[in-house]
Coordinates of C-alpha atoms in Angstrom, one line a residue:
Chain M
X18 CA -29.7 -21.9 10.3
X19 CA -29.5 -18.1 11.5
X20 CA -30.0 -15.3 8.9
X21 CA -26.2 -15.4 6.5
X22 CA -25.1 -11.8 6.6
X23 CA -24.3 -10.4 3.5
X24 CA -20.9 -8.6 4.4
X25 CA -17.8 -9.2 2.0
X26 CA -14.1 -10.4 2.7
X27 CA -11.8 -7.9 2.2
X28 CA -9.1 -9.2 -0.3
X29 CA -6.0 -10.8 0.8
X30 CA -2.8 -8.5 1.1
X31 CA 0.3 -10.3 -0.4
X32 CA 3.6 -9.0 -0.3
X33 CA 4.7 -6.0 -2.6
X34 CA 7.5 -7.7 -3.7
X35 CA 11.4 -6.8 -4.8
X36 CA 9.9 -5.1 -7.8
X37 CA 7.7 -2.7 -6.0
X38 CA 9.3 0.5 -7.7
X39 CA 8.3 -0.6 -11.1
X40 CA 4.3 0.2 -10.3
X41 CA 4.9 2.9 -7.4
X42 CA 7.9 4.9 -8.7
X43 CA 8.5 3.7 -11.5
X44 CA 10.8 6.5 -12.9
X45 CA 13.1 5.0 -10.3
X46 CA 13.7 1.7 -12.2
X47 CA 14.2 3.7 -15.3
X48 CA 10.7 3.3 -16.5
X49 CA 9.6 6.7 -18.0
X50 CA 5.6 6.3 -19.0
X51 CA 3.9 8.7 -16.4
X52 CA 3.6 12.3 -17.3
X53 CA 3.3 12.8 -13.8
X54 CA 4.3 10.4 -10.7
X55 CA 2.8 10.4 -7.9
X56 CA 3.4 11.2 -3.9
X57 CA 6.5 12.8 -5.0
X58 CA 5.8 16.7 -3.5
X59 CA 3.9 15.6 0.2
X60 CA 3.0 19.5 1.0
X61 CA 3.3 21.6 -2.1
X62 CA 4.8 24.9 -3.1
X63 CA 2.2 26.8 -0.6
X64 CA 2.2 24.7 2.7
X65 CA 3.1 26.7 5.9
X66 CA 5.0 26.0 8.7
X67 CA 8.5 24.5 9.6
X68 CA 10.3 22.8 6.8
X69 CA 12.0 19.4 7.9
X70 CA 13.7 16.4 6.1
X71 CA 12.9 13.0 7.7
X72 CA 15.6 10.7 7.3
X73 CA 15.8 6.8 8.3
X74 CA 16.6 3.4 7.6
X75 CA 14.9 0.2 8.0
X76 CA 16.5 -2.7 9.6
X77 CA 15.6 -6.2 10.0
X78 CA 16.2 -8.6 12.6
X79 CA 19.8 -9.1 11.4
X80 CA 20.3 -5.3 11.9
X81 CA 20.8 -5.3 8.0
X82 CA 19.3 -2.4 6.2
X83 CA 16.3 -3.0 3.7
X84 CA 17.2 -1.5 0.1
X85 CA 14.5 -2.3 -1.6
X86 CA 11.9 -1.2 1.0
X87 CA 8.7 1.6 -0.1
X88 CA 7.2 4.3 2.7
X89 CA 4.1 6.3 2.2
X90 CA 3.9 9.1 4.5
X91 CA 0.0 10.3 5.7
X92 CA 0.4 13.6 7.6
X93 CA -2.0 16.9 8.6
X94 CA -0.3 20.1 7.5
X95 CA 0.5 22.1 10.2
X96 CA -2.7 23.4 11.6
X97 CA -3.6 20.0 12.0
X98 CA -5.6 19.4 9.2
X99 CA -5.7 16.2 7.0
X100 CA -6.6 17.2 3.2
X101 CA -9.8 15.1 3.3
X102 CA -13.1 16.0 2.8
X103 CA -13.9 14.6 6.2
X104 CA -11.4 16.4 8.1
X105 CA -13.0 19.8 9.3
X106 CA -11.0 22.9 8.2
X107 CA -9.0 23.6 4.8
X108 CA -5.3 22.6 3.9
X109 CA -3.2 24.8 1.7
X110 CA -3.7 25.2 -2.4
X111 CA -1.8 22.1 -3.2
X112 CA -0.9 20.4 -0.1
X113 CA -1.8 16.6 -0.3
X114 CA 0.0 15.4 2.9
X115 CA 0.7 12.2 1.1
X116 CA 3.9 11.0 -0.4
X117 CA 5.9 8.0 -1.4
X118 CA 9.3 7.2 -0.4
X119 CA 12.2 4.8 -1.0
X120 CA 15.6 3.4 0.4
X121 CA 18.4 3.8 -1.1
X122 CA 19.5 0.6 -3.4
X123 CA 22.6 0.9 -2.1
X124 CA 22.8 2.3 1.2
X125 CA 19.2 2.0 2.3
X126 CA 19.2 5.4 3.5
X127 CA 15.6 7.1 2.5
X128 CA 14.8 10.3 3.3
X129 CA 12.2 13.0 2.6
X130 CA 11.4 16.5 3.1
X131 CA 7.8 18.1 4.4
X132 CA 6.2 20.4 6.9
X133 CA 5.9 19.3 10.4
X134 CA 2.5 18.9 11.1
X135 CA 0.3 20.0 14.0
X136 CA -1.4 17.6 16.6
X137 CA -4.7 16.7 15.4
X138 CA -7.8 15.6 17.2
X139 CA -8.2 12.2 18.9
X140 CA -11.4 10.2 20.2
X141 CA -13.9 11.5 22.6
X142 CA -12.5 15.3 22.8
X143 CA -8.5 14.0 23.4
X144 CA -5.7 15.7 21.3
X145 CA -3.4 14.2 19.5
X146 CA 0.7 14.9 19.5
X147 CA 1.8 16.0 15.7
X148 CA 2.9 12.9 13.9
X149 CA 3.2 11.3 10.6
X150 CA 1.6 7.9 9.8
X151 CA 3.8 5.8 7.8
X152 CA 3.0 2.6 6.2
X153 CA 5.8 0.1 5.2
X154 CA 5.7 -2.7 2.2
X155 CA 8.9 -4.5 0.8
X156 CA 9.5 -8.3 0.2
X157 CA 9.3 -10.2 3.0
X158 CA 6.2 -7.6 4.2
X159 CA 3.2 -10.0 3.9
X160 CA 0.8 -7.3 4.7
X161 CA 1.7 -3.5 4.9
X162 CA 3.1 -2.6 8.3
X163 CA 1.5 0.8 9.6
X164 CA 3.8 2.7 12.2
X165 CA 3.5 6.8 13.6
X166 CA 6.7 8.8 14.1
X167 CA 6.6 11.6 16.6
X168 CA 8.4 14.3 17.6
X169 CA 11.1 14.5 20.4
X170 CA 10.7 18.3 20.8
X171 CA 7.2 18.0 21.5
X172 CA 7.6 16.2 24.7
X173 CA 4.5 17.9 26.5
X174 CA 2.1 16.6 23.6
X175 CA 3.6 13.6 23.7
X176 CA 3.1 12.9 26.9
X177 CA -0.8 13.7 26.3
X178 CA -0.9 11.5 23.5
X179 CA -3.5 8.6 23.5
X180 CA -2.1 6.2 21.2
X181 CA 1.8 6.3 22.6
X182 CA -0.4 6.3 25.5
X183 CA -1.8 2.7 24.5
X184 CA 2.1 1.3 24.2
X185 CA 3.0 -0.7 27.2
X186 CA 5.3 -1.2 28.2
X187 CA 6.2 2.6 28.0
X188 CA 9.9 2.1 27.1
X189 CA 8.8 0.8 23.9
X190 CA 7.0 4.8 23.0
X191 CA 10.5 5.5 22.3
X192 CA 10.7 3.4 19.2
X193 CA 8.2 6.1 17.5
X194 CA 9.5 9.0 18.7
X195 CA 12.4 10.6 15.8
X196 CA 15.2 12.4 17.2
X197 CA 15.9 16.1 15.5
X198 CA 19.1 17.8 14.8
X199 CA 19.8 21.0 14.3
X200 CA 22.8 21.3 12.6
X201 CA 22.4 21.6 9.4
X202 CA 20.3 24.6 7.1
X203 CA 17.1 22.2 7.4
X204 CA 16.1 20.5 11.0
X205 CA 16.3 16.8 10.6
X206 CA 14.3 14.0 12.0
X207 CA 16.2 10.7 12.7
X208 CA 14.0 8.0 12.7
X209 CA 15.3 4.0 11.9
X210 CA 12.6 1.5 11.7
X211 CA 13.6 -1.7 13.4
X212 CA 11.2 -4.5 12.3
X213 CA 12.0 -7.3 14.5
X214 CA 14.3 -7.7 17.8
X215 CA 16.0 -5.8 20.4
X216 CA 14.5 -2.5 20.1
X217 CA 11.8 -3.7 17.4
X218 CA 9.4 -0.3 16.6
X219 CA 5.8 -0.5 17.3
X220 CA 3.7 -1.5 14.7
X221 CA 0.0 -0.7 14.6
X222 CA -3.3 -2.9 13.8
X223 CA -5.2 0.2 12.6
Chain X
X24 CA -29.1 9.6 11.4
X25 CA -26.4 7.4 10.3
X26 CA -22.7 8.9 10.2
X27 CA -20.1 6.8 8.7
X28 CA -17.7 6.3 11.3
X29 CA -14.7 3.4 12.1
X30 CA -13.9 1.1 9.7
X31 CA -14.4 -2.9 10.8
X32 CA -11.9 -4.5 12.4
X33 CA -9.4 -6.6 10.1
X34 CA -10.1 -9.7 9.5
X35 CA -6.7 -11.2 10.2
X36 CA -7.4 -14.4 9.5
X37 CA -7.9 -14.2 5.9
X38 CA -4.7 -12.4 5.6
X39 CA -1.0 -13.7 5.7
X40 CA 0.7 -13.6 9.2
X41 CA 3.9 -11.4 9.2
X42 CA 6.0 -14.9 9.9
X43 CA 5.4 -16.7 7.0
X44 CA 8.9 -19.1 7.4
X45 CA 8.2 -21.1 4.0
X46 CA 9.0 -17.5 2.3
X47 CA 12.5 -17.0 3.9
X48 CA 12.2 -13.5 3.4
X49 CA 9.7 -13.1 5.9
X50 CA 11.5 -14.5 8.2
X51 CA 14.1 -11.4 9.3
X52 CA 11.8 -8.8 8.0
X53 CA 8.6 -10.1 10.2
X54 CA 7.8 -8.3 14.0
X55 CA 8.1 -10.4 17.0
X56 CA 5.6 -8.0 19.2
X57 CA 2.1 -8.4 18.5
X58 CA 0.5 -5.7 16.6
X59 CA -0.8 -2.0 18.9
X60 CA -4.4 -2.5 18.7
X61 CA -5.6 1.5 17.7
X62 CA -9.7 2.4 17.1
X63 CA -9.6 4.6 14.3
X64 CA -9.1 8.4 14.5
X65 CA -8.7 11.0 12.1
X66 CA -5.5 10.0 11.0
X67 CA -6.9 6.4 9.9
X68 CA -10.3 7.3 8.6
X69 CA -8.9 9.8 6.1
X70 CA -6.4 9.1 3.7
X71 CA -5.3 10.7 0.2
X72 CA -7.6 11.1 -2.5
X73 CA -6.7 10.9 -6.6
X74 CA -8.9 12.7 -9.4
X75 CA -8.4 12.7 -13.3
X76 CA -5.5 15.8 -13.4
X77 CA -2.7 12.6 -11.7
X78 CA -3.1 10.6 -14.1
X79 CA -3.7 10.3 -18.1
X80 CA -5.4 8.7 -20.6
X81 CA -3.6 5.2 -21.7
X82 CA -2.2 4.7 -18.2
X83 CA -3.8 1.9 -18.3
X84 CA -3.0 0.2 -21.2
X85 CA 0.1 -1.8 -20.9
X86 CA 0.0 -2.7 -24.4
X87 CA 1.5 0.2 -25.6
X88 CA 1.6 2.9 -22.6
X89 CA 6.0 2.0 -23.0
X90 CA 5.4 1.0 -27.0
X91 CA 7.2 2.8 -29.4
X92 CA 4.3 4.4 -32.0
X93 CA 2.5 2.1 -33.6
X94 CA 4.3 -1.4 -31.9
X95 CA 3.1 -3.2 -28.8
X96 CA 3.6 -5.6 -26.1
X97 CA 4.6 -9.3 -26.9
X98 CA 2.3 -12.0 -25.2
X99 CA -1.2 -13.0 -24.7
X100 CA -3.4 -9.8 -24.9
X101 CA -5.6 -9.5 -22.1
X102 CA -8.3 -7.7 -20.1
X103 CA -8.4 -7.6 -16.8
X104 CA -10.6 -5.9 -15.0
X105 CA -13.2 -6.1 -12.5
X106 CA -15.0 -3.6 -9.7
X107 CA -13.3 -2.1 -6.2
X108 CA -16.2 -2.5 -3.2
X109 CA -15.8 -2.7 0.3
X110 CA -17.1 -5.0 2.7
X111 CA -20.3 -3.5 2.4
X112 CA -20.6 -4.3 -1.3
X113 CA -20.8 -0.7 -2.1
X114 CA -18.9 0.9 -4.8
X115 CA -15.4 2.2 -3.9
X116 CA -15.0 5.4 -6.2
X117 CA -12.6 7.5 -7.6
X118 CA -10.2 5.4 -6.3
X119 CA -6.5 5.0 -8.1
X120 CA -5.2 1.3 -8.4
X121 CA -2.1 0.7 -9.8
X122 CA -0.6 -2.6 -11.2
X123 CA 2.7 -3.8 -12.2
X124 CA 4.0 -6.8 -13.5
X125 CA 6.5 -8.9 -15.1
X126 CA 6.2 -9.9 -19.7
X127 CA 5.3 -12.6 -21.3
X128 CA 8.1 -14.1 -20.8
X129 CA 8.4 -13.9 -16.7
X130 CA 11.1 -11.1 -17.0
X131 CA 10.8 -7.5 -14.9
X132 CA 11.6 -4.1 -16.5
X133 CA 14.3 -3.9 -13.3
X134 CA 17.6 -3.9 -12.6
X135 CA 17.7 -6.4 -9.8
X136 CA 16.0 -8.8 -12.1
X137 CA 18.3 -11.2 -14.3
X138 CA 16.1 -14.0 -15.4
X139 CA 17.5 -15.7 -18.5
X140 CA 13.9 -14.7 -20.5
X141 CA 14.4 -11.6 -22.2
X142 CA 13.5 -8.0 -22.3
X143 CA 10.0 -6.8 -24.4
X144 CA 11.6 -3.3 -25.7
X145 CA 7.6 -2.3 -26.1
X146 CA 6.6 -3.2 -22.5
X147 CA 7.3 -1.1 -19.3
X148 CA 5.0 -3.5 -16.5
X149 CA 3.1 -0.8 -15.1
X150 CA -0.2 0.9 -15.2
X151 CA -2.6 3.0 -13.1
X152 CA -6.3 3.9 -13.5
X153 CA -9.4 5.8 -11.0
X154 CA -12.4 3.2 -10.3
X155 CA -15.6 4.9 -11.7
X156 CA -19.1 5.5 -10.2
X157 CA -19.8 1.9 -10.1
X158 CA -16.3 1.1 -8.2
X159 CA -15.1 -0.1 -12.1
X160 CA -11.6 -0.4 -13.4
X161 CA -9.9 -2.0 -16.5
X162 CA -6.3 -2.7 -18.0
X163 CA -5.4 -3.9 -21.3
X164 CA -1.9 -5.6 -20.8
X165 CA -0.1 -8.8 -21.7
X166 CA -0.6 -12.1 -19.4
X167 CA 3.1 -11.9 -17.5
X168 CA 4.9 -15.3 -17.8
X169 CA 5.7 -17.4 -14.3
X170 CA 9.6 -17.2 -13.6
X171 CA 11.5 -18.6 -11.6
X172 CA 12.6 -16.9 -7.7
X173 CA 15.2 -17.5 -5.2
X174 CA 13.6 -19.0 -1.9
X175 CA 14.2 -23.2 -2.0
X176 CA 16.3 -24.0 -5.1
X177 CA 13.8 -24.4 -7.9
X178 CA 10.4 -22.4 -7.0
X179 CA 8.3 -20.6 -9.3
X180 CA 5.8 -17.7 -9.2
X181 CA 2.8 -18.4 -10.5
X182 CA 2.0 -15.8 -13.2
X183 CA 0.4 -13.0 -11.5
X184 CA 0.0 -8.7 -11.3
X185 CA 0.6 -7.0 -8.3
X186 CA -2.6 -4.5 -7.1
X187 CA -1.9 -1.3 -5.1
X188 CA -5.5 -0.3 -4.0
X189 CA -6.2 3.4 -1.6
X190 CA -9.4 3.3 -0.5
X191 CA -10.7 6.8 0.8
X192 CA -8.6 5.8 4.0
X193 CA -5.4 5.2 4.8
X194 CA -7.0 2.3 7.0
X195 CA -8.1 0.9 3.8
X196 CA -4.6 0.3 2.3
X197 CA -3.5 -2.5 0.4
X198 CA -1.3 -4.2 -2.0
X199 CA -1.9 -7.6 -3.2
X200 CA -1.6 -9.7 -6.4
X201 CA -4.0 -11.1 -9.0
X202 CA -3.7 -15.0 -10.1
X203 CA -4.7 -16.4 -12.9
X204 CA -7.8 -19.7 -13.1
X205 CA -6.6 -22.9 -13.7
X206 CA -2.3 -21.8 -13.4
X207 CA -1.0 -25.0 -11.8
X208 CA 2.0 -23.2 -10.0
X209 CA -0.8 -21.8 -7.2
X210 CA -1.2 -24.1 -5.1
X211 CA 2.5 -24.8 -5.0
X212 CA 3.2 -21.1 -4.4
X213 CA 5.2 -20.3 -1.0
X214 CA 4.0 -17.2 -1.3
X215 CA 0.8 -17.7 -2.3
X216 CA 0.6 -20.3 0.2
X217 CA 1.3 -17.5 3.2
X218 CA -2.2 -16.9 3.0
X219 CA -3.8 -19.4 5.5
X220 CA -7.4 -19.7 4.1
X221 CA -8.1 -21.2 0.7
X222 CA -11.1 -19.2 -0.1
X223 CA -9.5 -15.9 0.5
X224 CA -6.8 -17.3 -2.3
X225 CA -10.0 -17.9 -4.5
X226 CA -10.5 -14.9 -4.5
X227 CA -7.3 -13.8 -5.0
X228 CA -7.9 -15.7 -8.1
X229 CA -8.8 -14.2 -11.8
X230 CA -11.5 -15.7 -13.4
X231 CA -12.4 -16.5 -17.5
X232 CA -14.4 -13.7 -18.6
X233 CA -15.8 -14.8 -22.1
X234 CA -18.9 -12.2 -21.9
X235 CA -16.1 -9.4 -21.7
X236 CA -13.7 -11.0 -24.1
X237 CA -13.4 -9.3 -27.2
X238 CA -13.5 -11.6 -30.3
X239 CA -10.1 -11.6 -32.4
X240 CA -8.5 -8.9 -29.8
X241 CA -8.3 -9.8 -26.0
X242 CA -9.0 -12.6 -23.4
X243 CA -10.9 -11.0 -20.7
X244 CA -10.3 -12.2 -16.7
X245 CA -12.2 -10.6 -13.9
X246 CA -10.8 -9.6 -10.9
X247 CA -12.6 -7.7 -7.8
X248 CA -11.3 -6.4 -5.2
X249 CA -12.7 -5.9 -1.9
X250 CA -11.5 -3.2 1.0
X251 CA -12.6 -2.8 4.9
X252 CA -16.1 -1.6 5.2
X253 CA -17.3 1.0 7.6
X254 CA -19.5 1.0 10.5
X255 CA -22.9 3.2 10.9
X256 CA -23.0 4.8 14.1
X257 CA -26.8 4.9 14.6
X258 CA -26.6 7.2 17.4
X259 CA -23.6 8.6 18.9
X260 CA -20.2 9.4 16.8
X261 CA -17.8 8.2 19.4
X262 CA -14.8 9.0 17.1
X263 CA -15.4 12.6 16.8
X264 CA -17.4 12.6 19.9
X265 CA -16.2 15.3 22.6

C-alpha cells in the first residue's frame, strides 16, 4: 500500500436555508442581540472614489424572484486594493470591502450602496477589470454560488480581463457585466442574477 | 522559501451537486451550465477578516444572549464546540463562525416560520464567536428540536445548527449544518441526503463529548470543521508572478 497522505476533507456545504437571516442579519427577522451587526457599512465613512448603489434581483429558472435570498459582496476599494494583509498597499481607515445583503421579502429587490472599486491585479503580471465578487446562498443553494459583476462603462478593461476572458462562449460575459444609469442623484448598477435558463449568469468554481 | 499561494482545488465530490431533485427547491434555483473553472487571484485568496471590537462577549451563548435577566432558554443545555482547521490540519484563527438555529421545540424565531411548536420568549437562535490560536470555538445553546418542512408531504429535519464559517479567504467560504450522533431522522434527510458521500455526512455529524460535558450543567458534542487548504509554492509564486 503507498504512503496515506495526511490531508483533511473539507466539510460538506449544505444549504443556508429559508431561515438564513436569523444567524446573518438577524436584526432583519426582528432579532435584536448584536450590539453591532455585521457587513452592514462595505467601505466606511472614509473610502474614496465614486459612490454607487448596486441594485438587482435574483431569478430562478421560472423567472420568479428569490425573496429569501443572502449576498455578500468582496470588493478592492478604489485603488484596487483588497483590505487584506496579503494584498500589497493600504485601504482607507475603516473600509472593509465586505458586506452582507438581502432581497426584499416582498419584492425581492436587494440593493446596496459602495464605492466602485479599481481593477486589481491578475496572474502572471495581467490586470484585472474593477469588479465585485459576490457570493450567493438561499434554500435551494446546496453550496454557495460565487459570481463577479463588472462594469459596462469600463468596456476597455473589460475587454483585457482574464477571467471574462475564460467565459466561452463570449455572449455569455454579458451575464456579469451590470448596466449603469445615470439618472438619478447616485449612479446605479443594474445587475439581475439569473440562476438557471435562458440567459443563466456565470457562476464560478473558485 | 515556501509562499503560501492557491488554495486546493474543491473537492466536489464530497459536496452536494447544485441539482439535488429529492429537495424540490433545488430544482428551479440550481444552474444548468457547468461551473467557470478560475485559479485563484487576489480577489479569491483574500477575503474579510473579524477581530474582538465586531463582536461581544456572550455572543455565543444562546442560553441567555435573547434571555430576559436572570431567565434562559428552554431545552436540553448543550455545548457544542469543536476546532476550525483546514485541509492541512492547521489551525484556522481569528476566524468568526456564526450559528443559528431553531428551539427545543423545532420552532424558528422568524416570520416565515409557523410550525404548531411554540415560541421560547428567552431564546433568539443565533450566535457568533472568533476561533482562537488553536482554531477553537464554543457555544452554549439548547439542542433545537426536529420539525417538520414542506418538500414531500410528511418530511422532517433532523435536529441540527446551521455553521457560517470565513476562512481568511473568500475561497474558503462556507455554510453548512451540524447533526446530531445517533438522530434517526439523518439518514432519511432529503437534504441531508444531497450530499453524495456518507463519510463527508459523518462528519457532518456531532459527536458525544463526555470529557467536555459538565456534570449537572451541559451535554457536550464536538463538532470540527474543516476549510480548503493551501498550496506551498516551493519555487516560483505563479499567482503574483509577473
Amino acid at each position: 500500500m503507498a504512503n496515506p497522505l495526511d490531508y483533511l476533507k473539507e466539510t460538506a456545504s449544505q444549504t443556508a436555508g429559508p431561515y438564513v437571516h436569523i444567524g446573518l442579519v438577524p436584526s432583519d427577522t426582528g432579532i435584536e442581540i448584536y450590539d453591532h451587526e455585521l457587513g452592514r457599512d462595505i467601505t466606511g465613512p472614509n473610502a474614496t472614489g465614486e459612490r454607487i448603489r448596486v441594485e438587482g434581483r435574483v431569478l430562478d429558472g421560472n423567472g420568479a424572484a428569490l425573496k429569501d435570498v443572502l449576498i455578500e459582496v468582496w470588493q478592492a476599494n478604489a485603488e484596487g486594493v483588497y483590505a487584506h494583509p496579503e494584498n500589497s498597499g493600504t485601504v482607507e481607515d475603516g473600509f472593509r470591502g465586505w458586506g452582507r445583503v438581502i432581497a426584499d421579502f416582498d419584492s425581492g429587490e436587494w440593493s446596496f450602496e459602495t464605492v466602485k472599486p479599481g481593477g486589481v491585479p491578475g496572474r502572471s503580471g495581467s490586470r484585472q477589470a474593477p469588479h465585485i465578487n459576490l457570493w450567493i446562498v438561499a434554500r435551494g443553494i446546496n453550496i454557495g454560488l460565487n459570481t463577479r459583476l463588472y462594469f459596462d462603462d469600463e468596456g476597455t478593461a473589460n475587454a483585457a480581463d482574464p477571467v471574462l476572458g475564460r467565459v466561452d462562449p463570449p455572449h455569455r460575459r454579458d451575464t456579469l457585466i451590470a448596466t449603469r444609469d445615470d439618472s438619478g442623484a447616485m449612479p446605479v448598477y443594474r445587475f439581475d442574477i439569473r440562476l438557471q435558463g435562458d440567459g443563466e449568469t456565470v457562476f464560478f468554481d473558485i | 522559501m515556501k509562499t503560501p499561494a492557491e488554495f486546493y482545488m474543491r473537492d466536489r465530490s464530497i459536496h452536494p451537486p447544485a441539482y439535488a431533485p429529492a429537495y424540490k427547491t433545488s430544482v428551479a434555483r440550481s444552474p444548468n451550465q457547468a461551473l467557470i473553472s478560475l485559479e485563484n487571484t487576489v480577489s479569491e485568496i483574500t477575503g474579510p477578516r473579524f477581530g474582538h471590537g465586531d463582536i461581544a462577549e456572550g455572543d455565543n451563548d444562546l442560553l441567555t444572549n435573547y434571555a430576559a435577566a436572570g431567565e434562559s432558554a428552554i431545552g436540553e443545555r448543550i455545548i457544542l464546540h469543536g476546532r476550525v482547521l483546514d485541509e492541512n490540519a492547521k489551525p484556522v484563527r481569528n476566524t468568526l463562525v456564526e450559528v443559528w438555529q431553531a428551539n427545543a421545540g423545532g420552532r424558528y424565531r422568524h416570520k416565515k416560520d409557523t410550525y404548531l411548536a411554540p415560541m421560547d420568549p428567552n431564546f433568539g437562535g443565533c450566535g457568533r464567536t472568533l476561533t482562537d490560536d488553536e482554531g477553537y470555538y464554543f457555544f452554549r445553546t439548547v439542542k433545537p428540536g426536529a420539525y417538520p418542512w414542506p418538500n414531500q408531504v410528511n418530511n422532517w429535519r433532523p435536529a441540527h445548527v446551521h455553521f457560517s464559517v470565513f476562512g481568511t479567504a473568500f475561497a474558503q467560504r462556507l455554510i453548512t449544518q451540524c447533526y446530531f450522533e445517533g438522530d434517526p431522522l439523518i439518514p432519511i434527510c432529503p437534504i441531508v441526503q444531497t450530499i453524495p458521500d456518507p463519510a463527508a455526512i459523518d462528519r457532518l455529524t456531532a459527536r458525544l463529548d463526555m470529557n467536555a460535558t459538565i456534570p449537572f450543567d451541559a451535554i457536550a458534542y464536538r463538532f470540527d470543521i474543516v476549510l480548503r487548504g493551501r498550496r506551498s509554492t516551493l519555487f516560483e509564486n505563479r499567482l503574483e508572478g509577473n
